[in-house]
């Protein structure tokens, strides 16, 4: 027997006799048809998240074959293993609730099974952060392969892409501008291929961020899911995974303070999803790095929006890919980036950009720094007595006329209350009011769904109202738009001041001052706090109990406390 630890020799099952353990493992490996030659090779695990409940990953069988090709050609043995898969729209109450469960699954299966390096295959919104959280904690060399975005559909001469256009058409339907027949017609044309949402939603935002972090191959974030280049990227990813064997180039070292700052710069420049703030805080938190909302504001002040994609602009992810992708964006941001950050290929970011020829850049999609779409970043953090630990506004997708605004609160105490009353003709609401949703944060029973995109009350929508200030402790899809204040922390269900807002209270929003204030005397708020009953009852068993016990606030990425470095 050999003392060399490689491949199937990693982490032998303990029977009290190491040689017997190896003998038994090889015996069972032979039952899968492996030769002695293959069993002696390094093993590349492939965390595989194909699922019939995940439309974004429909093409993963073909991608898996390409990854295996790359691994075999580079001299190692590919072995896929399944993990939890999170299909965004197929989970109740929300995929965020199960992101941490998937991260635990990923971490433990990487650690427990014999592999020298791992390829993480993910794409749908929560799978990418879950896999990276798990991989950072597992501490084994890893490289990511993202699903890639869908191609757009067509409707009566207009391009459509999930899900900004689905929200736009639904708003028109609620306003009475689109018929029952047309909304059904649109439904069949919004998501027409495999892949993630066709706009700069959460999935595409996370793909861009992961490329900025250096954890996927250069130039691969924006390749459409059905493009042949996506298969070539999968093959190349398998080959890179083999080169990672024995190295320290894993997420646990590549994710550091400098690379996280680079990722924040990219998030701001693409006008990316607000969800990415939570996910990046969770990924960085696994490496012991704090993502500060004050830091976000500081970076936002000096990082322009350069990417013209929906929901901030007009284009789609396939346009971003053709325009030059993340590489072209990074070259524009180069003076603002930490170029000494190591990437999964073994190059620094600076070396990657130096070796990456500029090529054609479509300036209608990717602007130059001296002619940006917006002079400041797409996201801004707000603070105040309503959000002591912060809140997020996607200002690049909001109406600037509402940035300095004071209005009367129209309060919904829960998602059920919102659903019951938002379209009630008797609802006391006017366009200048502020819609408030409570008890939709991470500590609420609904576990922070993407419900922050409160619909415009039907009676106002029918009058032509397109936007209002809306605030909540919930999240919002990266595909959504509007003047929406999200992630108010602490959330209402944990006793935060959002739960103390009452109908008729005055609320003041000031983007200029980075403030969101409840204009009620402190003495009155103390009285309300003493009489307000928290709605959340703690579950008695299972994952729901673990979630309720360990969930952290949005400012800490909604991770579990016990999974963070101690």
Coordinates of C-alpha atoms in Angstrom, one line a residue:
X1 CA 0.0 0.0 0.0
X2 CA 1.1 3.6 -0.6
X3 CA 1.3 6.5 1.8
X4 CA 0.6 9.0 -1.0
X5 CA -2.8 10.7 -0.4
X6 CA -4.5 11.4 -3.7
X7 CA -7.9 10.9 -5.2
X8 CA -9.9 8.0 -3.6
X9 CA -7.3 7.8 -0.8
X10 CA -8.6 11.0 0.8
X11 CA -10.6 10.8 4.0
X12 CA -10.8 7.1 4.3
X13 CA -13.9 5.7 6.1
X14 CA -12.7 4.6 9.5
X15 CA -12.9 0.9 10.2
X16 CA -9.9 0.9 12.5
X17 CA -7.6 -0.4 9.8
X18 CA -6.4 2.1 7.2
X19 CA -5.3 -0.5 4.7
X20 CA -8.5 -2.4 4.9
X21 CA -10.4 0.9 4.4
X22 CA -8.5 1.6 1.2
X23 CA -8.9 -2.0 0.0
X24 CA -12.7 -1.9 0.6
X25 CA -13.1 1.5 -1.0
X26 CA -11.2 0.4 -4.1
X27 CA -13.3 -2.8 -4.2
X28 CA -16.5 -0.8 -4.4
X29 CA -15.0 1.7 -6.8
X30 CA -14.2 -1.2 -9.1
X31 CA -17.9 -1.9 -9.2
X32 CA -18.4 1.3 -11.0
X33 CA -16.1 0.1 -13.8
X34 CA -13.0 2.1 -13.0
X35 CA -9.6 0.6 -13.9
X36 CA -6.6 0.6 -11.6
X37 CA -5.1 3.3 -13.8
X38 CA -8.0 5.6 -13.3
X39 CA -8.2 4.9 -9.5
X40 CA -4.6 6.1 -9.2
X41 CA -5.4 9.5 -10.7
X42 CA -6.4 12.7 -8.8
X43 CA -10.1 13.0 -8.3
X44 CA -12.0 16.2 -9.4
X45 CA -15.4 16.3 -7.7
X46 CA -18.2 18.1 -9.6
X47 CA -20.9 19.5 -7.4
X48 CA -23.8 18.9 -9.6
X49 CA -27.1 20.9 -9.2
X50 CA -29.3 19.7 -12.0
X51 CA -32.9 19.4 -10.9
X52 CA -36.3 19.0 -12.4
X53 CA -37.3 21.9 -10.1
X54 CA -34.6 24.2 -11.5
X55 CA -35.3 25.5 -15.0
X56 CA -32.1 27.6 -15.0
X57 CA -30.1 24.3 -14.9
X58 CA -31.9 22.5 -17.7
X59 CA -28.7 22.3 -19.8
X60 CA -26.5 20.9 -17.0
X61 CA -26.3 17.4 -18.3
X62 CA -24.6 18.7 -21.4
X63 CA -22.3 21.0 -19.4
X64 CA -21.4 18.1 -17.1
X65 CA -20.2 16.1 -20.1
X66 CA -18.0 19.1 -21.1
X67 CA -16.5 19.5 -17.6
X68 CA -15.7 15.8 -17.6
X69 CA -14.0 16.1 -21.0
X70 CA -11.7 18.8 -19.6
X71 CA -10.9 16.8 -16.5
X72 CA -10.0 13.6 -18.4
X73 CA -7.9 15.4 -21.0
X74 CA -5.9 17.1 -18.2
X75 CA -5.2 13.7 -16.6
X76 CA -7.6 13.4 -13.7
X77 CA -10.8 11.5 -12.9
X78 CA -14.1 13.4 -12.8
X79 CA -16.7 12.3 -10.3
X80 CA -19.9 14.2 -10.0
X81 CA -22.0 14.3 -6.9
X82 CA -25.4 15.7 -6.3
X83 CA -26.3 18.5 -3.8
X84 CA -29.4 20.5 -3.0
X85 CA -30.5 22.6 -6.0
X86 CA -32.5 25.8 -5.5
X87 CA -34.8 26.7 -8.3
X88 CA -35.8 30.3 -7.5
X89 CA -39.5 30.3 -8.4
X90 CA -40.2 26.7 -7.3
X91 CA -39.5 27.1 -3.5
X92 CA -41.7 28.2 -0.7
X93 CA -41.6 30.4 1.2
X94 CA -38.4 31.6 -0.5
X95 CA -35.1 30.3 -1.8
X96 CA -33.2 32.4 0.6
X97 CA -34.4 30.2 3.5
X98 CA -32.7 27.2 2.0
X99 CA -29.5 28.9 0.7
X100 CA -27.7 28.1 4.0
X101 CA -28.9 24.5 3.9
X102 CA -27.4 24.2 0.5
X103 CA -24.2 25.8 1.7
X104 CA -24.0 23.2 4.5
X105 CA -24.7 20.4 2.0
X106 CA -22.0 21.6 -0.3
X107 CA -19.4 22.2 2.4
X108 CA -19.9 18.8 4.1
X109 CA -20.0 16.8 0.8
X110 CA -16.7 18.5 -0.4
X111 CA -15.1 17.8 3.0
X112 CA -16.5 14.2 3.5
X113 CA -15.8 12.8 0.0
X114 CA -12.5 11.9 -1.6
X115 CA -11.6 14.7 -4.0
X116 CA -8.5 16.7 -4.7
X117 CA -10.3 19.7 -6.1
X118 CA -13.9 20.6 -7.0
X119 CA -15.9 22.2 -9.8
X120 CA -19.0 24.0 -8.5
X121 CA -21.8 24.0 -11.1
X122 CA -24.5 26.6 -10.3
X123 CA -26.4 29.5 -11.7
X124 CA -29.9 30.1 -10.3
X125 CA -29.9 33.0 -7.8
X126 CA -29.1 31.3 -4.5
X127 CA -27.0 28.3 -5.8
X128 CA -23.9 30.4 -6.6
X129 CA -23.6 32.0 -3.2
X130 CA -24.6 28.8 -1.4
X131 CA -21.8 26.9 -3.2
X132 CA -19.2 29.6 -2.6
X133 CA -20.1 29.8 1.1
X134 CA -19.7 26.1 1.4
X135 CA -16.5 26.0 -0.6
X136 CA -14.9 28.8 1.4
X137 CA -15.7 26.9 4.6
X138 CA -14.6 23.5 3.2
X139 CA -11.2 24.9 2.4
X140 CA -10.5 22.7 -0.7
X141 CA -9.3 24.0 -4.1
X142 CA -12.4 24.9 -6.1
X143 CA -13.4 26.6 -9.4
X144 CA -16.9 27.7 -10.3
X145 CA -18.8 27.2 -13.6
X146 CA -22.0 29.3 -13.9
X147 CA -25.0 28.4 -15.9
X148 CA -25.1 31.5 -18.1
X149 CA -28.1 33.6 -19.0
X150 CA -31.1 32.8 -21.2
X151 CA -31.5 34.2 -24.7
X152 CA -34.4 36.7 -25.2
X153 CA -37.8 35.9 -26.6
X154 CA -40.0 37.9 -29.0
X155 CA -43.5 39.3 -28.6
X156 CA -45.2 41.4 -31.3
X157 CA -41.8 42.7 -32.5
X158 CA -40.5 43.4 -29.0
X159 CA -37.6 41.5 -27.3
X160 CA -38.6 40.0 -24.0
X161 CA -36.5 38.7 -21.2
X162 CA -37.3 37.3 -17.7
X163 CA -38.0 38.8 -15.5
X164 CA -37.9 42.6 -15.9
X165 CA -40.3 42.4 -18.8
X166 CA -42.6 40.0 -16.9
X167 CA -42.9 42.6 -14.2
X168 CA -43.4 45.4 -16.7
X169 CA -46.2 43.5 -18.5
X170 CA -47.8 42.5 -15.2
X171 CA -47.8 46.1 -14.0
X172 CA -49.6 47.0 -17.3
X173 CA -52.0 44.1 -16.8
X174 CA -52.9 45.3 -13.3
X175 CA -53.4 48.8 -14.7
X176 CA -55.8 47.5 -17.3
X177 CA -53.5 48.2 -20.3
X178 CA -52.9 44.6 -21.2
X179 CA -55.7 42.0 -21.8
X180 CA -56.1 38.5 -20.3
X181 CA -55.3 37.1 -23.7
X182 CA -52.1 39.1 -24.2
X183 CA -50.7 38.4 -20.7
X184 CA -51.1 34.7 -21.4
X185 CA -49.4 35.1 -24.7
X186 CA -46.5 37.0 -23.0
X187 CA -46.2 34.3 -20.3
X188 CA -45.1 31.8 -23.0
X189 CA -42.4 34.1 -24.4
X190 CA -40.6 35.4 -21.4
X191 CA -38.3 32.4 -20.7
X192 CA -37.6 30.6 -23.9
X193 CA -34.2 28.8 -23.3
X194 CA -32.2 27.2 -20.5
X195 CA -30.2 29.5 -18.3
X196 CA -30.7 32.3 -15.8
X197 CA -32.7 35.5 -16.2
X198 CA -31.8 37.4 -19.4
X199 CA -31.3 40.7 -17.6
X200 CA -28.9 41.9 -14.9
X201 CA -30.9 40.1 -12.2
X202 CA -29.4 38.3 -9.2
X203 CA -28.0 35.3 -11.1
X204 CA -26.2 37.4 -13.6
X205 CA -25.1 39.9 -11.0
X206 CA -23.6 37.0 -9.0
X207 CA -21.9 35.6 -12.1
X208 CA -20.2 39.0 -12.7
X209 CA -19.2 39.3 -9.1
X210 CA -17.7 35.8 -9.1
X211 CA -15.6 36.7 -12.1
X212 CA -14.5 39.9 -10.3
X213 CA -13.5 37.8 -7.3
X214 CA -11.4 35.6 -9.6
X215 CA -13.3 32.3 -8.9
X216 CA -14.5 31.5 -12.5
X217 CA -12.5 31.6 -15.7
X218 CA -12.0 35.0 -17.3
X219 CA -14.6 36.0 -19.8
X220 CA -17.2 33.3 -18.8
X221 CA -19.7 35.1 -16.6
X222 CA -21.9 36.4 -19.4
X223 CA -21.7 33.6 -22.0
X224 CA -25.3 32.6 -22.8
X225 CA -26.4 29.2 -21.5
X226 CA -27.1 27.8 -25.0
X227 CA -23.9 29.3 -26.7
X228 CA -21.2 26.8 -27.8
X229 CA -18.7 29.0 -25.8
X230 CA -20.5 27.9 -22.7
X231 CA -19.5 24.3 -23.4
X232 CA -16.0 25.3 -24.2
X233 CA -15.9 27.2 -20.9
X234 CA -17.1 24.1 -19.1
X235 CA -14.3 22.0 -20.7
X236 CA -11.7 24.6 -19.8
X237 CA -13.1 24.8 -16.2
X238 CA -12.5 21.0 -15.8
X239 CA -8.9 21.4 -17.0
X240 CA -8.3 24.3 -14.6
X241 CA -9.7 22.2 -11.7
X242 CA -6.9 19.6 -12.4
X243 CA -4.3 22.3 -12.2
X244 CA -5.7 23.4 -8.8
X245 CA -4.8 20.0 -7.3
X246 CA -2.2 20.6 -4.5
X247 CA -2.5 24.4 -4.8
X248 CA -3.8 26.9 -2.3
X249 CA -5.9 28.7 -5.0
X250 CA -9.2 28.0 -3.4
X251 CA -12.1 30.3 -2.4
X252 CA -10.7 30.4 1.2
X253 CA -7.7 32.3 -0.1
X254 CA -9.0 34.1 -3.2
X255 CA -11.9 35.7 -1.2
X256 CA -10.1 38.4 0.8
X257 CA -10.6 42.1 1.6
X258 CA -9.2 43.3 -1.7
X259 CA -11.1 40.9 -3.9
X260 CA -14.3 41.6 -2.1
X261 CA -13.8 45.3 -2.7
X262 CA -13.2 44.6 -6.4
X263 CA -16.5 42.6 -6.4
X264 CA -18.3 45.6 -4.8
X265 CA -16.9 47.9 -7.5
X266 CA -18.3 45.6 -10.2
X267 CA -21.7 45.3 -8.4
X268 CA -22.0 49.1 -8.4
X269 CA -20.8 49.6 -12.0
X270 CA -23.3 47.0 -13.4
X271 CA -26.2 48.5 -11.4
X272 CA -26.6 45.0 -10.1
X273 CA -29.1 43.2 -7.8
X274 CA -29.6 44.4 -4.2
X275 CA -29.5 40.7 -3.3
X276 CA -25.8 40.6 -4.1
X277 CA -25.1 42.7 -1.0
X278 CA -26.5 40.0 1.2
X279 CA -24.8 37.2 -0.7
X280 CA -21.4 38.9 -0.9
X281 CA -21.6 39.6 2.9
X282 CA -22.3 35.9 3.5
X283 CA -19.5 34.7 1.2
X284 CA -17.0 37.2 2.7
X285 CA -18.2 36.4 6.2
X286 CA -17.2 32.8 5.8
X287 CA -13.6 34.1 5.2
X288 CA -13.9 36.3 8.2
X289 CA -14.3 39.5 6.2
X290 CA -17.0 42.1 7.1
X291 CA -18.8 43.9 4.2
X292 CA -19.7 47.3 5.6
X293 CA -22.6 49.3 4.3
X294 CA -20.5 52.4 5.0
X295 CA -17.8 51.0 2.8
X296 CA -20.5 50.3 0.1
X297 CA -21.5 54.0 0.2
X298 CA -17.9 55.2 0.0
X299 CA -17.3 53.0 -3.0
X300 CA -20.6 54.0 -4.6
X301 CA -19.7 57.7 -4.4
X302 CA -16.7 57.1 -6.8
X303 CA -17.9 54.2 -8.9
X304 CA -20.0 55.1 -11.9
X305 CA -22.7 52.9 -13.5
X306 CA -21.3 51.8 -16.8
X307 CA -23.5 48.9 -18.0
X308 CA -26.7 49.6 -19.9
X309 CA -28.8 46.5 -19.2
X310 CA -32.3 46.0 -17.8
X311 CA -33.7 46.8 -15.3
X312 CA -31.3 49.8 -15.1
X313 CA -31.0 50.3 -18.8
X314 CA -32.2 48.8 -22.1
X315 CA -30.0 45.8 -23.0
X316 CA -29.9 42.1 -22.1
X317 CA -27.2 39.7 -21.0
X318 CA -26.6 38.4 -24.5
X319 CA -25.8 42.0 -25.5
X320 CA -23.4 42.4 -22.6
X321 CA -21.6 39.2 -23.7
X322 CA -21.4 40.5 -27.3
X323 CA -20.3 43.9 -26.0
X324 CA -17.2 42.6 -24.3
X325 CA -18.5 41.2 -21.0
X326 CA -16.9 41.5 -17.6
X327 CA -13.4 41.8 -19.1
X328 CA -14.3 45.0 -20.9
X329 CA -16.0 46.4 -17.7
X330 CA -12.9 45.5 -15.6
X331 CA -10.6 47.4 -18.1
X332 CA -12.8 50.5 -17.6
X333 CA -12.6 50.1 -13.8
X334 CA -8.9 49.2 -13.8
X335 CA -7.7 52.3 -12.0
X336 CA -10.2 51.6 -9.2
X337 CA -9.3 47.9 -8.7
X338 CA -6.8 45.9 -6.7
X339 CA -4.8 44.4 -9.5
X340 CA -2.7 42.2 -7.3
X341 CA -5.6 39.9 -6.4
X342 CA -4.9 36.3 -7.2
X343 CA -7.4 34.4 -9.4
X344 CA -8.2 30.7 -9.8
X345 CA -6.1 30.4 -12.9
X346 CA -2.9 31.4 -11.1
X347 CA -2.8 34.9 -12.6
X348 CA -3.3 38.1 -10.7
X349 CA -6.2 40.3 -11.9
X350 CA -3.6 42.7 -13.4
X351 CA -1.9 39.9 -15.3
X352 CA -5.3 38.7 -16.6
X353 CA -6.2 42.1 -17.9
X354 CA -2.7 42.6 -19.4
X355 CA -3.0 39.3 -21.3
X356 CA -6.6 39.9 -22.3
X357 CA -6.6 41.9 -25.6
X358 CA -9.1 44.8 -25.5
X359 CA -11.0 43.8 -28.6
X360 CA -14.3 45.3 -29.7
X361 CA -16.5 47.0 -27.0
X362 CA -20.0 48.1 -27.8
X363 CA -20.2 51.5 -26.1
X364 CA -24.0 51.4 -26.3
X365 CA -23.9 48.7 -23.7
X366 CA -20.6 49.3 -21.8
X367 CA -19.8 53.0 -21.3
X368 CA -16.5 54.5 -20.7
X369 CA -15.7 56.0 -17.2
X370 CA -15.6 59.5 -18.6
X371 CA -19.1 59.1 -20.2
X372 CA -20.9 56.9 -17.6
X373 CA -24.6 56.1 -17.6
X374 CA -24.7 57.4 -14.0
X375 CA -21.9 59.2 -12.2
X376 CA -22.3 57.2 -9.0
X377 CA -22.9 53.5 -8.2
X378 CA -26.2 51.7 -8.7
X379 CA -26.7 51.0 -5.0
X380 CA -26.7 53.1 -1.9
X381 CA -27.1 52.3 1.8
X382 CA -29.4 54.3 4.0
X383 CA -29.4 54.7 7.8
X384 CA -31.6 56.4 10.4
X385 CA -33.9 55.7 13.2
X386 CA -36.0 53.4 10.9
X387 CA -32.9 51.4 9.9
X388 CA -30.2 51.6 12.6
X389 CA -28.1 48.9 10.9
X390 CA -28.9 50.0 7.4
X391 CA -31.1 49.5 4.4
X392 CA -30.5 49.3 0.6
X393 CA -31.9 51.4 -2.2
X394 CA -31.1 50.6 -5.9
X395 CA -31.0 54.2 -7.0
X396 CA -30.1 53.3 -10.6
X397 CA -33.5 51.6 -11.0
X398 CA -35.4 54.3 -9.1
X399 CA -37.2 57.6 -9.9
X400 CA -34.8 60.4 -9.0
X401 CA -37.8 62.7 -8.4
X402 CA -38.5 60.6 -5.2
X403 CA -35.0 60.7 -3.8
X404 CA -35.9 63.5 -1.5
X405 CA -39.4 62.7 -0.3
X406 CA -41.6 62.9 2.7
X407 CA -44.9 61.1 2.9
X408 CA -47.6 59.4 5.0
X409 CA -47.1 55.7 5.8
X410 CA -49.6 53.2 4.5
X411 CA -48.8 50.1 6.5
X412 CA -49.2 46.4 5.7
X413 CA -48.4 44.2 8.7
X414 CA -47.6 41.1 6.7
X415 CA -47.6 39.6 3.3
X416 CA -51.1 38.3 3.9
X417 CA -52.3 41.7 4.9
X418 CA -50.7 43.1 1.7
X419 CA -52.4 40.6 -0.5
X420 CA -55.7 41.2 1.2
X421 CA -55.8 45.0 1.0
X422 CA -53.5 46.3 -1.7
X423 CA -56.2 46.3 -4.4
X424 CA -59.1 47.3 -2.1
X425 CA -60.8 50.3 -3.6
X426 CA -61.3 51.6 -0.1
X427 CA -57.6 51.6 0.7
X428 CA -56.6 55.1 1.9
X429 CA -53.7 55.8 -0.3
X430 CA -52.4 58.6 -2.6
X431 CA -49.4 58.7 -5.0
X432 CA -47.3 60.7 -2.6
X433 CA -47.8 58.2 0.3
X434 CA -45.1 55.7 1.3
X435 CA -46.1 52.0 1.3
X436 CA -44.7 50.1 4.2
X437 CA -44.4 46.3 4.5
X438 CA -43.6 44.8 7.9
X439 CA -42.7 41.3 9.0
X440 CA -41.1 40.1 5.8
X441 CA -37.5 40.0 7.0
X442 CA -35.1 37.1 7.7
X443 CA -36.7 36.5 11.2
X444 CA -40.2 36.5 9.9
X445 CA -42.1 33.2 9.1
X446 CA -41.8 34.1 5.4
X447 CA -38.0 34.3 5.7
X448 CA -37.3 37.4 3.7
X449 CA -38.9 36.8 0.3
X450 CA -38.5 39.0 -2.8
X451 CA -41.7 40.8 -1.8
X452 CA -40.1 44.3 -1.4
X453 CA -41.4 45.1 -4.9
X454 CA -44.8 46.0 -3.5
X455 CA -47.3 46.4 -6.3
X456 CA -48.7 49.9 -7.0
X457 CA -52.3 49.8 -5.6
X458 CA -54.6 49.0 -8.4
X459 CA -56.7 52.1 -8.1
X460 CA -53.5 54.2 -8.4
X461 CA -52.1 52.1 -11.3
X462 CA -55.3 52.7 -13.2
X463 CA -54.7 56.4 -12.8
X464 CA -51.3 56.0 -14.4
X465 CA -49.0 56.0 -11.3
X466 CA -45.8 54.1 -12.2
X467 CA -43.7 54.4 -9.0
X468 CA -44.1 55.2 -5.3
X469 CA -41.6 55.0 -2.4
X470 CA -42.0 51.5 -0.9
X471 CA -40.1 50.3 2.2
X472 CA -39.7 46.9 3.9
X473 CA -37.4 44.5 5.5
X474 CA -37.9 42.1 2.6
X475 CA -35.7 41.6 -0.5
X476 CA -36.4 42.5 -4.2
X477 CA -35.6 40.5 -7.3
X478 CA -32.6 41.9 -9.2
X479 CA -34.9 42.1 -12.2
X480 CA -37.2 44.6 -10.5
X481 CA -37.3 48.4 -10.6
X482 CA -38.7 51.3 -8.6
X483 CA -38.0 53.5 -5.7
X484 CA -37.8 50.7 -3.2
X485 CA -36.0 50.7 0.2
X486 CA -35.1 47.1 1.2
X487 CA -33.4 45.0 3.8
X488 CA -34.3 47.4 6.7
X489 CA -32.3 46.1 9.6
X490 CA -33.0 45.0 12.3
X491 CA -36.2 43.6 10.8
X492 CA -39.7 44.0 12.3
X493 CA -39.9 40.4 13.5
X494 CA -36.8 40.7 15.6
X495 CA -38.2 43.9 17.3
X496 CA -36.7 46.4 14.9
X497 CA -38.3 49.9 14.6
X498 CA -39.9 49.1 11.3
X499 CA -42.5 47.1 13.3
X500 CA -43.4 50.3 15.2
X501 CA -44.6 52.2 12.1
X502 CA -48.4 53.0 12.1
X503 CA -50.7 54.2 9.4
X504 CA -50.5 58.0 9.1
X505 CA -46.9 58.3 10.4
X506 CA -44.6 60.6 8.4
X507 CA -41.5 59.0 6.9
X508 CA -38.7 61.0 5.3
X509 CA -36.3 59.6 2.6
X510 CA -33.2 61.5 1.7
X511 CA -30.8 59.8 -0.7
X512 CA -28.5 62.8 -0.6
X513 CA -28.2 62.4 3.2
X514 CA -28.3 58.6 3.1
X515 CA -31.2 58.7 5.6
X516 CA -34.6 57.0 6.1
X517 CA -36.3 58.5 9.1
X518 CA -39.6 57.7 11.0
X519 CA -40.8 61.2 12.1
X520 CA -42.2 60.1 15.4
X521 CA -41.0 61.2 18.9
X522 CA -38.7 58.7 20.7
X523 CA -41.0 58.6 23.7
X524 CA -43.9 57.5 21.5
X525 CA -41.8 54.8 19.9
X526 CA -40.9 53.5 23.4
X527 CA -44.6 53.3 24.3
X528 CA -45.3 51.4 21.0
X529 CA -42.4 49.0 21.6
X530 CA -43.8 48.1 25.0
X531 CA -47.2 47.2 23.5
X532 CA -46.1 45.6 20.2
X533 CA -46.3 41.8 20.0
X534 CA -43.7 40.1 17.8
X535 CA -45.5 37.9 15.3
X536 CA -42.9 35.1 14.8
X537 CA -43.4 31.9 16.8
X538 CA -40.3 29.7 16.9
X539 CA -40.7 26.4 15.1
X540 CA -40.3 23.3 17.2
X541 CA -38.4 21.0 14.9
X542 CA -36.3 20.4 11.8
X543 CA -34.5 22.8 9.6
X544 CA -37.0 25.5 10.3
X545 CA -36.0 25.4 14.0
X546 CA -32.3 25.6 13.1
X547 CA -33.0 28.5 10.8
X548 CA -34.9 30.4 13.5
X549 CA -32.2 29.8 16.1
X550 CA -29.2 30.8 13.9
X551 CA -30.3 33.3 11.2
X552 CA -28.3 36.6 11.2
X553 CA -29.5 39.9 9.9
X554 CA -29.2 41.3 6.4
X555 CA -26.2 43.3 7.4
X556 CA -24.4 40.0 8.1
X557 CA -25.6 38.3 4.9
X558 CA -28.4 36.3 6.5
X559 CA -25.9 33.5 7.2
X560 CA -26.2 31.2 10.2
X561 CA -24.2 32.4 13.2
X562 CA -22.6 29.0 13.9
X563 CA -21.3 28.7 10.3
X564 CA -19.1 31.8 10.6
X565 CA -15.5 31.6 11.7
X566 CA -15.3 31.7 15.5

